[in-house]
Structure formats: C-alpha cells, structure tokens
mmCIF file of C-alpha atoms in Angstrom:
data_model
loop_
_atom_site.group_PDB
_atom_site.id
_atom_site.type_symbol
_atom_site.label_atom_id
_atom_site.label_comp_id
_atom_site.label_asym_id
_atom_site.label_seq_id
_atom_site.Cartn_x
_atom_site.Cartn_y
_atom_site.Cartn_z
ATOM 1 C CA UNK A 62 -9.977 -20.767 -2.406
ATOM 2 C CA UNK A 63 -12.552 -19.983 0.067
ATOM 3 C CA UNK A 64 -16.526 -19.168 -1.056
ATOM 4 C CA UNK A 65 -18.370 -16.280 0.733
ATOM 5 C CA UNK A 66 -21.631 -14.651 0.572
ATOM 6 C CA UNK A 67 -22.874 -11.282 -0.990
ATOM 7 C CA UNK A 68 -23.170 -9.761 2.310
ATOM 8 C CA UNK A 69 -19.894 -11.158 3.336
ATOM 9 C CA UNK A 70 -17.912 -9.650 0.837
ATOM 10 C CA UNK A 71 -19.634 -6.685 0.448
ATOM 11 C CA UNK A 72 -18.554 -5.814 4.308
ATOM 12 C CA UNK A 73 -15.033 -7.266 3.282
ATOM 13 C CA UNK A 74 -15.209 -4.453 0.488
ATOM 14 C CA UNK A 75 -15.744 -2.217 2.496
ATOM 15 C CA UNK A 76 -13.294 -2.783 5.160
ATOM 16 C CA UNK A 77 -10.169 -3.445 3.442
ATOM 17 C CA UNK A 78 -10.956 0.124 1.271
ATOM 18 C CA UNK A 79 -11.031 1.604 4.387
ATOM 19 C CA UNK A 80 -8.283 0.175 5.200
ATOM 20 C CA UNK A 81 -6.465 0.888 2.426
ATOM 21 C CA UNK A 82 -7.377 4.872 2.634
ATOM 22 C CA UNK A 83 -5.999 4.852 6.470
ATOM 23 C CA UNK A 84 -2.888 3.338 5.628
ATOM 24 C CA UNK A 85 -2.431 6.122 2.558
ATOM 25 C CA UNK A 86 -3.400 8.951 4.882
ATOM 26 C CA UNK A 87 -1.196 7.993 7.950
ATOM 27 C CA UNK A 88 2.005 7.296 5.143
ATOM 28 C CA UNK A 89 1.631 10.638 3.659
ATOM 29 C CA UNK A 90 1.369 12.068 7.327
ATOM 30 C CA UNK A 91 4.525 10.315 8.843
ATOM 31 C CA UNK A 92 6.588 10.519 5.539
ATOM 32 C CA UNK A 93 7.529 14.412 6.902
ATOM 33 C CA UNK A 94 9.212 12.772 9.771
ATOM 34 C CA UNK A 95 12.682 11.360 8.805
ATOM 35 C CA UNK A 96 14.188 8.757 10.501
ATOM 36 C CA UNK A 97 18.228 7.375 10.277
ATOM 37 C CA UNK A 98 19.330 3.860 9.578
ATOM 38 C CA UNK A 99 22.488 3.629 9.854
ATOM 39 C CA UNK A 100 24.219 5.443 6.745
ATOM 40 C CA UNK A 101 20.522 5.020 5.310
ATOM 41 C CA UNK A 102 18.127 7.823 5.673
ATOM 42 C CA UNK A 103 14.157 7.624 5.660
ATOM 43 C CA UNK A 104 11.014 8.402 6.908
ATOM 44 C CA UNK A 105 8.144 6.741 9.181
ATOM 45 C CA UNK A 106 6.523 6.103 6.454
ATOM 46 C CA UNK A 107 8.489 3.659 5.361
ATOM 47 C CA UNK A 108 7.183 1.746 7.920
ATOM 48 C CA UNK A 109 3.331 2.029 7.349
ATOM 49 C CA UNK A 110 3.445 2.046 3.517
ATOM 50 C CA UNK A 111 4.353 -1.732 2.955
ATOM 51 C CA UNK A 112 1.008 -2.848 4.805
ATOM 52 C CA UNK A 113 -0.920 -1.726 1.308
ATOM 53 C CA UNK A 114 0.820 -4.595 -0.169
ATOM 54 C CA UNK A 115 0.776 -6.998 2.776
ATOM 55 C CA UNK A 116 -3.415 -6.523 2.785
ATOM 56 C CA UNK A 117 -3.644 -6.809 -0.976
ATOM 57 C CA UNK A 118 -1.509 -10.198 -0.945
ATOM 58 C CA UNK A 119 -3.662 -11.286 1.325
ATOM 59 C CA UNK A 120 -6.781 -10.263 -0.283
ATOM 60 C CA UNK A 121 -5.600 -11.911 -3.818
ATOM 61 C CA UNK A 122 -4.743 -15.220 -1.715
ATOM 62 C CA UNK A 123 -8.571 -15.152 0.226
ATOM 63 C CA UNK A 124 -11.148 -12.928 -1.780
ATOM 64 C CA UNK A 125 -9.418 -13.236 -5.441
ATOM 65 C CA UNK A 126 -7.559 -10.941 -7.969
ATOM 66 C CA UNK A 127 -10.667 -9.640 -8.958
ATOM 67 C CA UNK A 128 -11.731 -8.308 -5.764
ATOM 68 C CA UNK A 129 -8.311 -6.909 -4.961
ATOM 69 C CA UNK A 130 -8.478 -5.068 -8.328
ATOM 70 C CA UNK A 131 -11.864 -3.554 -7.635
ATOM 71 C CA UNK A 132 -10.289 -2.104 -4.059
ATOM 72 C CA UNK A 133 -7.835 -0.346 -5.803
ATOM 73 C CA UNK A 134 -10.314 1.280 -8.735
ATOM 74 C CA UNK A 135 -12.414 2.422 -5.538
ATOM 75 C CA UNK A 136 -9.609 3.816 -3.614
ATOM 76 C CA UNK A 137 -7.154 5.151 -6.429
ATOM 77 C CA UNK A 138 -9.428 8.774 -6.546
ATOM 78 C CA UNK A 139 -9.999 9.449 -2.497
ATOM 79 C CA UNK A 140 -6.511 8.471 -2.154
ATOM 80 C CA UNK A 141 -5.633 11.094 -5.114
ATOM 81 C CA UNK A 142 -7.526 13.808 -2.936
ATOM 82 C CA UNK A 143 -6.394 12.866 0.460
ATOM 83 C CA UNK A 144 -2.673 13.020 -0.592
ATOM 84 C CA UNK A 145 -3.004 16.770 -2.003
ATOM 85 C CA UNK A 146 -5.001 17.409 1.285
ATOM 86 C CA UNK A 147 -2.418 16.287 3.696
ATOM 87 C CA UNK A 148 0.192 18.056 2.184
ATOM 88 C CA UNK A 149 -1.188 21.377 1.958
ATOM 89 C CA UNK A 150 -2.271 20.688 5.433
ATOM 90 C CA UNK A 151 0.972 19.626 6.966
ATOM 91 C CA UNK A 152 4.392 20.635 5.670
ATOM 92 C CA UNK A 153 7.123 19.061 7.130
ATOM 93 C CA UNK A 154 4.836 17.953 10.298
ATOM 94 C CA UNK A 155 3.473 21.812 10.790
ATOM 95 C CA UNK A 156 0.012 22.216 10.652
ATOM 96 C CA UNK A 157 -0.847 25.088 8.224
ATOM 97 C CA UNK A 158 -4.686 25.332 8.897
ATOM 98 C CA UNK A 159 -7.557 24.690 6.747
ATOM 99 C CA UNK A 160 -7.156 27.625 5.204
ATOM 100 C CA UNK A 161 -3.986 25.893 3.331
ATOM 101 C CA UNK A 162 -6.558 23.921 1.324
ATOM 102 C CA UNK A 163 -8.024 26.727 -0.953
ATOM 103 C CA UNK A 164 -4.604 27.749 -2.072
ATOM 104 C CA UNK A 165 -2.505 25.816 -4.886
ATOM 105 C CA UNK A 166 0.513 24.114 -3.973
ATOM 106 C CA UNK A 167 2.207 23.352 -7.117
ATOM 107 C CA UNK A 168 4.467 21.294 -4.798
ATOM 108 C CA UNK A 169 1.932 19.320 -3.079
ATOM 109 C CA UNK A 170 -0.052 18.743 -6.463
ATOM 110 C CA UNK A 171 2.941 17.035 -7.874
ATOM 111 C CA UNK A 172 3.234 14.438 -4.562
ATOM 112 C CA UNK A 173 -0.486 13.670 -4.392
ATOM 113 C CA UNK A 174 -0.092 13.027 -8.457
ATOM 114 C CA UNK A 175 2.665 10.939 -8.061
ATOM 115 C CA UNK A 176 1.134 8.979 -4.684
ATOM 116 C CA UNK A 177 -1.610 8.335 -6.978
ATOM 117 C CA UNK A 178 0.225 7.125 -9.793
ATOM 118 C CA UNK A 179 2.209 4.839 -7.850
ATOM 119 C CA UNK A 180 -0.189 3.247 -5.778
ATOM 120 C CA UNK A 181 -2.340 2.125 -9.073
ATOM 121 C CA UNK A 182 0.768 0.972 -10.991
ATOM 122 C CA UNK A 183 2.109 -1.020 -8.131
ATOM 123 C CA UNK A 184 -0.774 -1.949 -7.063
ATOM 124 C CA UNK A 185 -1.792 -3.708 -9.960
ATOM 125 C CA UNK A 186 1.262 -4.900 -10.674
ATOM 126 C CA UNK A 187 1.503 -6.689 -7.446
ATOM 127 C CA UNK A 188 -1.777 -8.357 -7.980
ATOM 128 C CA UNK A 189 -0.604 -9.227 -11.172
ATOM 129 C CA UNK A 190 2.643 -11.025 -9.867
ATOM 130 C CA UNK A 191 1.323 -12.441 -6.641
ATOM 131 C CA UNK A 192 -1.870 -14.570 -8.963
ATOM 132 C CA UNK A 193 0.876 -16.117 -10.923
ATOM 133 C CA UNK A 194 2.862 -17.288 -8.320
ATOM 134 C CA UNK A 195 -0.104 -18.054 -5.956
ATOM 135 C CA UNK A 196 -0.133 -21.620 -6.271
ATOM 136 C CA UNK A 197 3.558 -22.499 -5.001
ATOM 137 C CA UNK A 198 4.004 -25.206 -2.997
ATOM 138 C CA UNK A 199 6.561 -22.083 -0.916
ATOM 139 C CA UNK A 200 4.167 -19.986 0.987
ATOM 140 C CA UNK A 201 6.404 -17.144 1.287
ATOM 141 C CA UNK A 202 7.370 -16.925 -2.828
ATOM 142 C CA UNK A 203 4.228 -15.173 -3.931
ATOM 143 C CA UNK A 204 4.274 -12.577 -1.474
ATOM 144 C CA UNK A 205 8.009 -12.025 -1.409
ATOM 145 C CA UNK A 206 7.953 -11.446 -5.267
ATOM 146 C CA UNK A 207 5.185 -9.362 -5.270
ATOM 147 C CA UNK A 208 6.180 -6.991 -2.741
ATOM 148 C CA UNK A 209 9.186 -6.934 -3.904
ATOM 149 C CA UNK A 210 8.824 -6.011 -7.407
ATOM 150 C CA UNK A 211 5.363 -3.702 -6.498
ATOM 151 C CA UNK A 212 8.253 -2.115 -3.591
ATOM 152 C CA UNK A 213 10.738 -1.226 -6.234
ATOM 153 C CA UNK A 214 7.947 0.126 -9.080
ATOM 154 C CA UNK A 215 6.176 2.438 -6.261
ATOM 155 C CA UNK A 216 9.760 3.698 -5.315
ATOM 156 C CA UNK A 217 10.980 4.869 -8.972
ATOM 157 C CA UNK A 218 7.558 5.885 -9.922
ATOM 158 C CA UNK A 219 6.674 7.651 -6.891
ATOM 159 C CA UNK A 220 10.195 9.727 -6.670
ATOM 160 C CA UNK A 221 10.411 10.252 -10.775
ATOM 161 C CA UNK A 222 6.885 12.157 -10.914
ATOM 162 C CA UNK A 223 7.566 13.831 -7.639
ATOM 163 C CA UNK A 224 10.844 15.284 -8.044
ATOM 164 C CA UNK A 225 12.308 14.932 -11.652
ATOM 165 C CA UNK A 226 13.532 18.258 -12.664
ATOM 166 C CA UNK A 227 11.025 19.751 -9.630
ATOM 167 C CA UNK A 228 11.460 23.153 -7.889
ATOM 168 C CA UNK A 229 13.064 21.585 -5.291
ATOM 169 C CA UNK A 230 16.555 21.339 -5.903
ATOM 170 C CA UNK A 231 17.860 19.459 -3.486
ATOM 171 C CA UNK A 232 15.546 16.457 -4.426
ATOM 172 C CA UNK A 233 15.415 17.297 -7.953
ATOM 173 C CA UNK A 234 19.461 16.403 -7.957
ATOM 174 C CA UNK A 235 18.968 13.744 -5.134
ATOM 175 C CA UNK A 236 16.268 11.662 -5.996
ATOM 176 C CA UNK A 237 17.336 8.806 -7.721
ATOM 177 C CA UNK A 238 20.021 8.265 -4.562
ATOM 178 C CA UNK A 239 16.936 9.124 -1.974
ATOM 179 C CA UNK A 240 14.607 6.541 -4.107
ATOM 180 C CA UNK A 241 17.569 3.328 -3.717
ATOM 181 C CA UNK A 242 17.900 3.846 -0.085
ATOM 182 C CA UNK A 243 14.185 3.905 0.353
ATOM 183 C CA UNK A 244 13.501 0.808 -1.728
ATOM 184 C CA UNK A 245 16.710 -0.610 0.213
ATOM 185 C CA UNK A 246 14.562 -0.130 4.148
ATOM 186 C CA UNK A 247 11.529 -1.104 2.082
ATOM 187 C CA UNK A 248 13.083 -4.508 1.233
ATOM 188 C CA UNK A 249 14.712 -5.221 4.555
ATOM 189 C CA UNK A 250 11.858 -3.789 6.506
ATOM 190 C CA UNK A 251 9.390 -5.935 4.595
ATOM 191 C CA UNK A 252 11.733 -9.324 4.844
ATOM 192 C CA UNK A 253 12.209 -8.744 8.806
ATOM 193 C CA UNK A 254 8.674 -7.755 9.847
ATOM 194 C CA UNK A 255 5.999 -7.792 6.665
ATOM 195 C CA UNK A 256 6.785 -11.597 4.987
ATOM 196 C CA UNK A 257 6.696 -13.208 8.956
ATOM 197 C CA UNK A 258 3.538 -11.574 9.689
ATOM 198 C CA UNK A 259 2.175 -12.018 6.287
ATOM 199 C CA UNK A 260 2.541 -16.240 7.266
ATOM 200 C CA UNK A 261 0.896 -15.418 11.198
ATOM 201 C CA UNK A 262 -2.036 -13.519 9.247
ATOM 202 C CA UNK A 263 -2.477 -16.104 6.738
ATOM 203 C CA UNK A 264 -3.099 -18.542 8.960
ATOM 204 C CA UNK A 265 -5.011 -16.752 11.413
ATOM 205 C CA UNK A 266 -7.411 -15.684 8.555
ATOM 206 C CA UNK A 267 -7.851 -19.103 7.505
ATOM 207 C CA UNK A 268 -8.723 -20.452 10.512
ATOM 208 C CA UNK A 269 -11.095 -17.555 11.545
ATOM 209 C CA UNK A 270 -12.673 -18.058 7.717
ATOM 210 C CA UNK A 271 -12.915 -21.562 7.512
ATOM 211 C CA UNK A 272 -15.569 -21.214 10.563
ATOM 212 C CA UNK A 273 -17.297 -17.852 8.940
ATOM 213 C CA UNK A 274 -17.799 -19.256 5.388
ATOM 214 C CA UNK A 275 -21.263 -20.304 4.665
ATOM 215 C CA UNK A 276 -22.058 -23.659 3.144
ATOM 216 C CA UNK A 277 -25.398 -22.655 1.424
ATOM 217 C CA UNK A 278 -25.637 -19.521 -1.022
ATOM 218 C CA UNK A 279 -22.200 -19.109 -1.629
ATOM 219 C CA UNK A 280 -20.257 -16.748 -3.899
ATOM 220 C CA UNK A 281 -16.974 -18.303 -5.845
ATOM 221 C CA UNK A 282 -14.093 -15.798 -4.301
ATOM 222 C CA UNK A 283 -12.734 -16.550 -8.133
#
C-alpha cells in the first residue's frame, strides 16, 4: 500500500472525480447509438461504461477503499444531474436545444434516476468485493470479481428502474432480454480489453508512484 501526501491526494481527488463525471457524461451520450454484435445488440456505451469500474479498482488497490468511497459520495449528485441533462438534451443522438432543459421529461427523469441508482449501488458494491479479495496472490481475481459482480448489479438495477412497467412499451416488455445481452458484451468486453489493461495500468502506476511518493510527511493510503 503506497503513502502519499495531503496535497497529493487531494489532486488525486480531484482528478479521478473528474474522471469519473466524463466517463458518466460520454456513456449517457453514446448509449443512443446502438451498435450489433453478432445476434447481440448494444450501444457505444457499452464500451465507455466499464472504465468507472476499471478506475475505481484501481483506486481501491493504490489510494484505499476509503478514498474510492468518498469519489463516489462526491460524484453520485452531479452525475444524478448530468444524466437528466443529457437526455433532455439529446434524444436518440438529436440535439433538442437548451430549451429542452426547462421542460419535464418524465422519460428522461426515470434514466437519470436509475443511472444514479446504479452507479452508487455498484459502485459500492465493487469496492466492497474488490477490498476482500485484494490481497490474492492472482492479480487478476480481485478485479475480475468485482467487475463482474458490480457489471451484473448496474445492469439489472439500471434496466429495472428505467423501464419496469415504463411508458415505453417496447422496453417495458423487453428489458429483462435487453439487460442479459448487455451484461453478456459487458463481461466479454471487460475480459478482452478492461482485465489486460487493468494489469498494463497497474503496473505502470506503480512504477510512476513508487518515484512520486514522498518519504517525509506522509499520509497512510489506508
């Protein structure tokens, strides 16, 4: 476990939140634009998404559980707004003006609730699993499990608040169908890209941090 200062993981803080809010905004954008696997349909987003859980695995494995929680507190409530924003803004990929903004989508409410919702309770639960398992001797188990379980608690929480019994009737009969091929490209997608470059950031990181930590003044990452 590495030791940092104040200052050093104050600007940490500060980066990964922002981090975290980009990765929200651009998922929400590109998840109008579907995309075919296959026999599997999806969306772009599916490709963007999974990075929220690659930078919080590696924030639990360098700057500590309790760091990674306090991202998510600070993010949970822009990320709330920005998701009803985008989607009165854009509907599938159309601009609609700022204009869209005053006026209630009942619609868009319901995704930006259930964005929200799922991004806290996967979040957390993905810190949760990833701690426990942190200190196997397998590199790849903690953040394979994590991911994993955080990929499949997003999915049926994101898709049941969004579109159980909605307006929409398409998804409203659909979702639970739409929600197991998602979680299936979220699994394979995360296993063939995410968990490799998950091991190349790792080490990267703790090469680059070895050299930045301070040895005087120093803040337990714990």
């Amino acid at each position: 476990m590495y030791q940092f200062s104040v200052a050093q993981r104050q600007k940490a803080l500060r980066w990964l939140c922002f981090w975290h809010v980009l990765v929200i905004a651009a998922s929400n954008y590109l998840v109008q634009f579907p995309i075919k696997f296959g026999p599997i349909d999806n969306t772009w987003g599916a490709f963007t998404y999974p990075f929220i859980f690659l930078t919080t695995d590696l924030t639990v494995r360098i700057f500590g559980s309790a760091m990674a929680r306090k991202i998510i507190f600070m993010v949970m409530l822009p990320a709330l707004a920005l998701s009803y924003v985008i989607s009165a803004l854009f509907v599938n990929g159309q601009w609609h003006g700022f204009a869209a903004i005053g006026e209630f989508h009942s619609i868009g409410a319901r995704i930006a609730l259930a964005s929200f919702t799922a991004y806290v309770v996967a979040q957390l639960l993905d810190i949760g699993v990833f701690n426990r398992l942190r200190q196997s001797k397998r590199w790849w188990a903690a953040p394979a499990a994590a991911s994993s379980i955080g990929s499949a608690i997003d999915t049926l929480v994101f898709f049941a608040v969004a579109f159980y019994a909605s307006s929409d009737e398409f998804m409203a009969a659909n979702w639970p169908s739409i929600a197991v091929a998602d979680f299936a490209c979220k699994i394979l997608i995360g296993a063939c890209l995410f968990l490799p470059l998950y091991g190349v950031l790792l080490q990267y990181l703790m090469c680059k941090l070895t050299l930045l930590a301070p040895t005087h003044g120093r803040v337990n990452s714990h």
